[in-house]
Amino acid sequence: MAPADETTTASLPGSTGSAQQEQASSRLEVALSSSDRLEAKAGERIAFPVVIDATEALPAQSIVAIAALPDGASFSSGRPYGDTGWSLRPDEIGDLWLQLPAQSGVSHIGLELVAGDGTVLAQSETQVSIVAPPQVATDASITSALPEEPAKVELAVPVADLPPPLERKPSSRVTDEAPVKVNTVKVVTIEPPRQKRRHDGAYALGSPADQATASGEWMETKTAVDMHAKAQQSSETVKVAEKGIKLRVTARDKNWIQANDPASSTTGWIYNRFLKPSDPPAQ
C-alpha cells in the first residue's frame, strides 16, 4: 500500500497540461526597442529602427501597434488605421522608413507589441522633432545687404563761377492742324463658357456619388491601406489595397472616398489622405 504522502498528479486530471502552459508563458521574455529621439526636416524620409528581442517565438497574430503619428506621416511598410495609427507585422519592421509631413512640430510616437488575444507584450516610445526648412531671404534682408550709396562729392569750383545753363529754344515748326483721331472697331466673338470638370482633390469634402462617377475620377494609393465596408474605421475590412493601385472614385463621405478596384471588382471606403489624384490606367 502506498504511503499517504505519495499522492501523484495523476489523480488531478489536466493539472500537468496547465502547468506546462504556465511554464511556457513564463519563459517568454520580450523587449521592444526604438530610438529615443529622432530629428529631421519637414517633408524628409528618415529611417525608423525598431527591434524585437524575444527568448521564445512570439504568439500567433502578434502585431506592432503604433499611435500618435504626426498628421500626414506614413511608414514604408504596414497599414494605417484611424487618423494617427499604424500597424505592422513583426516581419515588416526591418529596414523601416518614416515619411514626415510638411509641417513642423514634436510628436511622441508610442509603440506596443500586442499578442493576438490583445495582451501587450512590450512597449516603447520615440520622440520625433520636425523642424521647418530654411526660409528664403526676404526683400528686407536683401535690401540691408546692399552696399550703401556713395558719399556725395563736393565741387571744388564755387557754384557762382559755373557757366549758366543752356536755354532751350522753342521749336520753329509750328502747326495749327488738329491731331488726327483714329477710331478702331474690334469685333470679339464670345464663346459660351465650357463646362468645368468637378475635381475636389484628395482632401475635399463630400460630393454626390453620381458626379464623381460621371467625371471618371481616379485615385492612386500612396501606401498599402485597408478598404472598409463603410466610411468608418471600425467597419469590416473588405480588402487590403497595395501601394500604387489605381482606383475609380464612386462616392464621397466627408474625408472618406468610396473607390472601386477594376482588377478585382472590389469596392470599399478609404480615408482620403492615403490617396492621390491619378490618371486612368492604360487600356
Short mmCIF file of C-alpha atoms in Angstrom, two decimals:
data_model
loop_
_atom_site.label_atom_id
_atom_site.label_comp_id
_atom_site.label_asym_id
_atom_site.label_seq_id
_atom_site.Cartn_x
_atom_site.Cartn_y
_atom_site.Cartn_z
CA MET A 1 0.00 0.00 0.00
CA ALA A 2 1.45 3.43 -1.00
CA PRO A 3 2.25 5.96 1.77
CA ALA A 4 -0.27 8.77 2.32
CA ASP A 5 2.19 11.50 1.30
CA GLU A 6 2.87 9.97 -2.15
CA THR A 7 -0.27 11.34 -3.83
CA THR A 8 0.52 11.84 -7.55
CA THR A 9 -0.83 14.35 -10.02
CA ALA A 10 -2.47 11.52 -11.90
CA SER A 11 -5.42 11.96 -9.55
CA LEU A 12 -5.78 15.57 -10.78
CA PRO A 13 -6.90 15.48 -14.42
CA GLY A 14 -5.47 18.26 -16.62
CA SER A 15 -3.12 19.65 -13.98
CA THR A 16 0.01 18.63 -15.89
CA GLY A 17 -1.09 20.39 -19.16
CA SER A 18 -1.92 23.69 -17.44
CA ALA A 19 1.39 23.67 -15.60
CA GLN A 20 3.25 23.23 -18.87
CA GLN A 21 1.39 26.18 -20.42
CA GLU A 22 2.23 28.41 -17.45
CA GLN A 23 5.88 27.40 -17.67
CA ALA A 24 5.95 28.11 -21.42
CA SER A 25 4.40 31.58 -20.98
CA SER A 26 6.74 32.40 -18.09
CA ARG A 27 9.77 31.54 -20.26
CA LEU A 28 8.80 34.17 -22.89
CA GLU A 29 10.65 37.45 -22.33
CA VAL A 30 10.17 40.20 -24.94
CA ALA A 31 11.84 43.58 -25.42
CA LEU A 32 10.65 46.19 -27.95
CA SER A 33 13.33 48.79 -28.79
CA SER A 34 13.23 52.02 -30.83
CA SER A 35 15.20 55.27 -30.97
CA ASP A 36 14.59 57.58 -28.02
CA ARG A 37 14.67 60.68 -30.24
CA LEU A 38 14.75 61.46 -33.96
CA GLU A 39 15.12 64.89 -35.56
CA ALA A 40 14.64 65.76 -39.23
CA LYS A 41 13.39 68.48 -41.56
CA ALA A 42 9.76 68.72 -42.62
CA GLY A 43 8.95 66.56 -45.65
CA GLU A 44 12.03 64.33 -45.28
CA ARG A 45 12.11 60.49 -45.33
CA ILE A 46 14.09 59.08 -42.39
CA ALA A 47 15.00 55.61 -41.09
CA PHE A 48 12.88 54.45 -38.15
CA PRO A 49 14.67 51.48 -36.47
CA VAL A 50 12.51 49.04 -34.46
CA VAL A 51 13.92 45.83 -32.88
CA ILE A 52 12.10 42.92 -31.17
CA ASP A 53 14.21 40.74 -28.85
CA ALA A 54 12.39 37.63 -27.56
CA THR A 55 13.56 34.48 -25.79
CA GLU A 56 10.89 32.37 -27.48
CA ALA A 57 8.74 32.56 -30.60
CA LEU A 58 6.11 35.31 -30.45
CA PRO A 59 2.44 34.32 -30.06
CA ALA A 60 0.47 33.87 -33.27
CA GLN A 61 -1.04 37.02 -34.88
CA SER A 62 1.20 39.38 -32.89
CA ILE A 63 1.46 42.94 -34.30
CA VAL A 64 3.35 46.17 -33.59
CA ALA A 65 0.74 48.89 -32.99
CA ILE A 66 1.94 52.49 -33.45
CA ALA A 67 0.00 55.50 -32.19
CA ALA A 68 0.27 59.33 -32.16
CA LEU A 69 1.88 59.67 -35.60
CA PRO A 70 2.19 63.26 -36.91
CA ASP A 71 -0.76 64.16 -39.15
CA GLY A 72 0.19 63.21 -42.72
CA ALA A 73 3.09 60.87 -41.79
CA SER A 74 3.33 57.29 -43.12
CA PHE A 75 5.65 54.26 -42.90
CA SER A 76 7.23 52.33 -45.78
CA SER A 77 5.58 49.09 -44.57
CA GLY A 78 2.43 48.08 -42.72
CA ARG A 79 -1.06 49.51 -42.79
CA PRO A 80 -2.68 52.68 -41.40
CA TYR A 81 -5.63 52.70 -39.05
CA GLY A 82 -7.50 55.75 -37.87
CA ASP A 83 -6.05 59.24 -38.31
CA THR A 84 -2.72 58.76 -36.48
CA GLY A 85 -2.34 54.97 -36.09
CA TRP A 86 -0.29 52.33 -37.92
CA SER A 87 0.13 48.55 -37.59
CA LEU A 88 2.95 46.27 -38.70
CA ARG A 89 3.63 42.57 -38.56
CA PRO A 90 6.87 41.60 -36.76
CA ASP A 91 8.42 40.63 -40.12
CA GLU A 92 7.74 44.16 -41.54
CA ILE A 93 9.85 46.19 -39.09
CA GLY A 94 13.16 45.52 -40.84
CA ASP A 95 14.52 48.49 -42.86
CA LEU A 96 11.54 50.65 -41.83
CA TRP A 97 11.29 54.26 -43.13
CA LEU A 98 9.11 57.14 -41.92
CA GLN A 99 7.82 59.79 -44.36
CA LEU A 100 7.41 63.07 -42.45
CA PRO A 101 4.71 65.66 -43.22
CA ALA A 102 5.40 69.18 -44.47
CA GLN A 103 4.56 70.91 -41.19
CA SER A 104 6.97 71.17 -38.23
CA GLY A 105 6.33 70.08 -34.63
CA VAL A 106 7.16 67.50 -31.96
CA SER A 107 5.37 64.13 -31.68
CA HIS A 108 5.73 61.35 -29.08
CA ILE A 109 5.13 58.17 -31.08
CA GLY A 110 4.07 55.20 -28.96
CA LEU A 111 4.85 51.59 -29.94
CA GLU A 112 3.27 48.42 -28.48
CA LEU A 113 3.90 44.76 -29.25
CA VAL A 114 0.42 43.19 -28.93
CA ALA A 115 -0.41 39.45 -28.98
CA GLY A 116 -3.37 38.07 -30.90
CA ASP A 117 -5.51 37.98 -27.74
CA GLY A 118 -4.85 41.67 -27.02
CA THR A 119 -2.09 41.18 -24.41
CA VAL A 120 0.55 43.93 -24.51
CA LEU A 121 3.91 42.13 -24.52
CA ALA A 122 6.27 45.16 -24.69
CA GLN A 123 6.21 48.94 -25.14
CA SER A 124 8.48 51.70 -26.44
CA GLU A 125 8.32 55.42 -27.30
CA THR A 126 10.16 57.65 -29.79
CA GLN A 127 10.14 61.45 -29.81
CA VAL A 128 10.20 62.87 -33.36
CA SER A 129 11.12 66.55 -33.74
CA ILE A 130 10.25 68.01 -37.15
CA VAL A 131 11.98 71.32 -37.93
CA ALA A 132 10.95 73.74 -40.66
CA PRO A 133 13.22 74.00 -43.74
CA PRO A 134 15.43 77.12 -44.04
CA GLN A 135 13.48 80.18 -45.16
CA VAL A 136 14.23 82.15 -48.31
CA ALA A 137 15.72 85.60 -47.72
CA THR A 138 13.09 88.36 -47.66
CA ASP A 139 13.19 91.67 -49.52
CA ALA A 140 14.13 93.48 -46.29
CA SER A 141 17.18 91.25 -45.68
CA ILE A 142 18.26 91.63 -49.33
CA THR A 143 17.95 95.42 -49.10
CA SER A 144 20.01 95.51 -45.90
CA ALA A 145 22.76 93.51 -47.62
CA LEU A 146 23.12 96.02 -50.49
CA PRO A 147 26.12 98.37 -50.34
CA GLU A 148 25.49 101.89 -49.11
CA GLU A 149 25.15 104.78 -51.57
CA PRO A 150 28.43 106.53 -52.33
CA ALA A 151 29.02 109.76 -50.49
CA LYS A 152 28.34 112.97 -52.38
CA VAL A 153 31.42 114.70 -53.80
CA GLU A 154 31.66 118.43 -53.21
CA LEU A 155 32.66 120.57 -56.20
CA ALA A 156 35.99 122.31 -55.98
CA VAL A 157 34.64 125.24 -58.07
CA PRO A 158 32.09 127.58 -56.40
CA VAL A 159 28.59 127.46 -57.88
CA ALA A 160 28.74 131.21 -58.64
CA ASP A 161 31.69 130.65 -61.03
CA LEU A 162 29.90 127.94 -63.08
CA PRO A 163 28.54 128.92 -66.53
CA PRO A 164 24.77 129.47 -66.74
CA PRO A 165 22.70 126.53 -68.01
CA LEU A 166 21.76 126.47 -71.68
CA GLU A 167 18.30 127.76 -72.51
CA ARG A 168 16.05 125.60 -74.67
CA LYS A 169 14.89 127.47 -77.75
CA PRO A 170 11.29 126.96 -78.94
CA SER A 171 10.80 124.79 -81.99
CA SER A 172 10.48 126.70 -85.23
CA ARG A 173 7.97 124.17 -86.60
CA VAL A 174 4.52 125.20 -85.50
CA THR A 175 1.36 123.66 -86.87
CA ASP A 176 -2.23 124.59 -86.26
CA GLU A 177 -3.57 121.33 -87.56
CA ALA A 178 -5.70 119.39 -85.15
CA PRO A 179 -4.42 115.98 -84.13
CA VAL A 180 -5.75 113.08 -86.16
CA LYS A 181 -8.20 110.85 -84.29
CA VAL A 182 -8.45 107.19 -85.27
CA ASN A 183 -11.40 105.12 -84.15
CA THR A 184 -10.76 101.39 -84.28
CA VAL A 185 -13.60 98.92 -84.04
CA LYS A 186 -12.63 95.42 -82.93
CA VAL A 187 -15.08 92.56 -83.27
CA VAL A 188 -14.75 89.98 -80.49
CA THR A 189 -16.57 86.67 -80.58
CA ILE A 190 -17.56 85.48 -77.12
CA GLU A 191 -17.77 81.73 -76.84
CA PRO A 192 -20.12 80.13 -74.32
CA PRO A 193 -18.36 79.02 -71.13
CA ARG A 194 -17.14 75.46 -71.15
CA GLN A 195 -18.36 73.09 -68.53
CA LYS A 196 -15.66 72.70 -65.93
CA ARG A 197 -14.78 69.32 -64.59
CA ARG A 198 -15.56 68.93 -60.92
CA HIS A 199 -12.42 67.86 -59.10
CA ASP A 200 -12.22 68.30 -55.35
CA GLY A 201 -8.82 66.67 -54.83
CA ALA A 202 -7.79 64.05 -52.25
CA TYR A 203 -8.68 66.24 -49.26
CA ALA A 204 -12.03 67.62 -50.49
CA LEU A 205 -15.26 67.19 -48.57
CA GLY A 206 -18.08 65.01 -49.79
CA SER A 207 -19.76 65.37 -53.15
CA PRO A 208 -22.62 63.44 -54.79
CA ALA A 209 -21.77 59.93 -55.91
CA ASP A 210 -23.21 60.43 -59.39
CA GLN A 211 -20.97 63.45 -60.04
CA ALA A 212 -17.84 61.53 -59.00
CA THR A 213 -18.81 58.60 -61.24
CA ALA A 214 -19.70 60.78 -64.24
CA SER A 215 -16.39 62.68 -64.02
CA GLY A 216 -14.38 59.45 -64.32
CA GLU A 217 -12.20 60.45 -61.37
CA TRP A 218 -9.33 58.10 -60.50
CA MET A 219 -7.16 57.87 -57.38
CA GLU A 220 -3.92 56.04 -56.60
CA THR A 221 -2.96 54.58 -53.21
CA LYS A 222 0.07 56.24 -51.57
CA THR A 223 0.75 53.13 -49.49
CA ALA A 224 -0.87 49.82 -48.58
CA VAL A 225 -4.25 50.64 -46.98
CA ASP A 226 -7.42 48.85 -45.81
CA MET A 227 -10.65 49.18 -47.84
CA HIS A 228 -13.61 49.28 -45.44
CA ALA A 229 -17.22 48.23 -45.98
CA LYS A 230 -18.44 51.58 -44.62
CA ALA A 231 -16.98 55.09 -44.19
CA GLN A 232 -15.95 54.18 -40.65
CA GLN A 233 -12.63 52.98 -39.24
CA SER A 234 -14.41 50.35 -37.13
CA SER A 235 -16.22 48.81 -40.11
CA GLU A 236 -15.22 45.50 -41.73
CA THR A 237 -12.13 45.42 -43.97
CA VAL A 238 -13.12 44.10 -47.40
CA LYS A 239 -9.62 44.18 -48.89
CA VAL A 240 -6.05 45.47 -48.32
CA ALA A 241 -5.16 47.62 -51.34
CA GLU A 242 -1.45 47.54 -52.17
CA LYS A 243 0.62 50.68 -52.79
CA GLY A 244 0.31 52.21 -56.30
CA ILE A 245 -3.07 50.66 -57.22
CA LYS A 246 -5.35 52.88 -59.34
CA LEU A 247 -8.94 53.00 -58.13
CA ARG A 248 -12.08 54.56 -59.65
CA VAL A 249 -13.93 57.00 -57.36
CA THR A 250 -17.60 56.10 -56.91
CA ALA A 251 -18.70 58.22 -53.92
CA ARG A 252 -17.52 60.55 -51.12
CA ASP A 253 -18.48 60.96 -47.47
CA LYS A 254 -16.62 63.82 -45.76
CA ASN A 255 -12.98 62.65 -45.52
CA TRP A 256 -13.77 59.15 -46.85
CA ILE A 257 -13.71 58.11 -50.52
CA GLN A 258 -15.51 55.08 -51.93
CA ALA A 259 -13.38 53.53 -54.66
CA ASN A 260 -13.60 50.50 -56.96
CA ASP A 261 -10.68 48.26 -57.91
CA PRO A 262 -11.29 47.29 -61.56
CA ALA A 263 -8.85 44.37 -61.31
CA SER A 264 -10.81 42.58 -58.54
CA SER A 265 -14.21 44.36 -58.85
CA THR A 266 -13.89 45.21 -55.14
CA THR A 267 -15.49 48.41 -53.80
CA GLY A 268 -14.63 49.88 -50.39
CA TRP A 269 -14.09 53.07 -48.40
CA ILE A 270 -10.59 54.56 -47.91
CA TYR A 271 -9.55 57.58 -45.81
CA ASN A 272 -8.64 60.35 -48.29
CA ARG A 273 -5.11 61.16 -47.01
CA PHE A 274 -3.90 57.77 -48.23
CA LEU A 275 -4.96 58.55 -51.84
CA LYS A 276 -3.76 60.96 -54.51
CA PRO A 277 -5.28 62.01 -57.87
CA SER A 278 -4.24 59.84 -60.80
CA ASP A 279 -4.83 59.31 -64.50
CA PRO A 280 -6.95 56.33 -65.63
CA PRO A 281 -5.00 53.08 -66.06
CA ALA A 282 -3.68 52.30 -69.53
CA GLN A 283 -6.04 50.20 -71.64
#
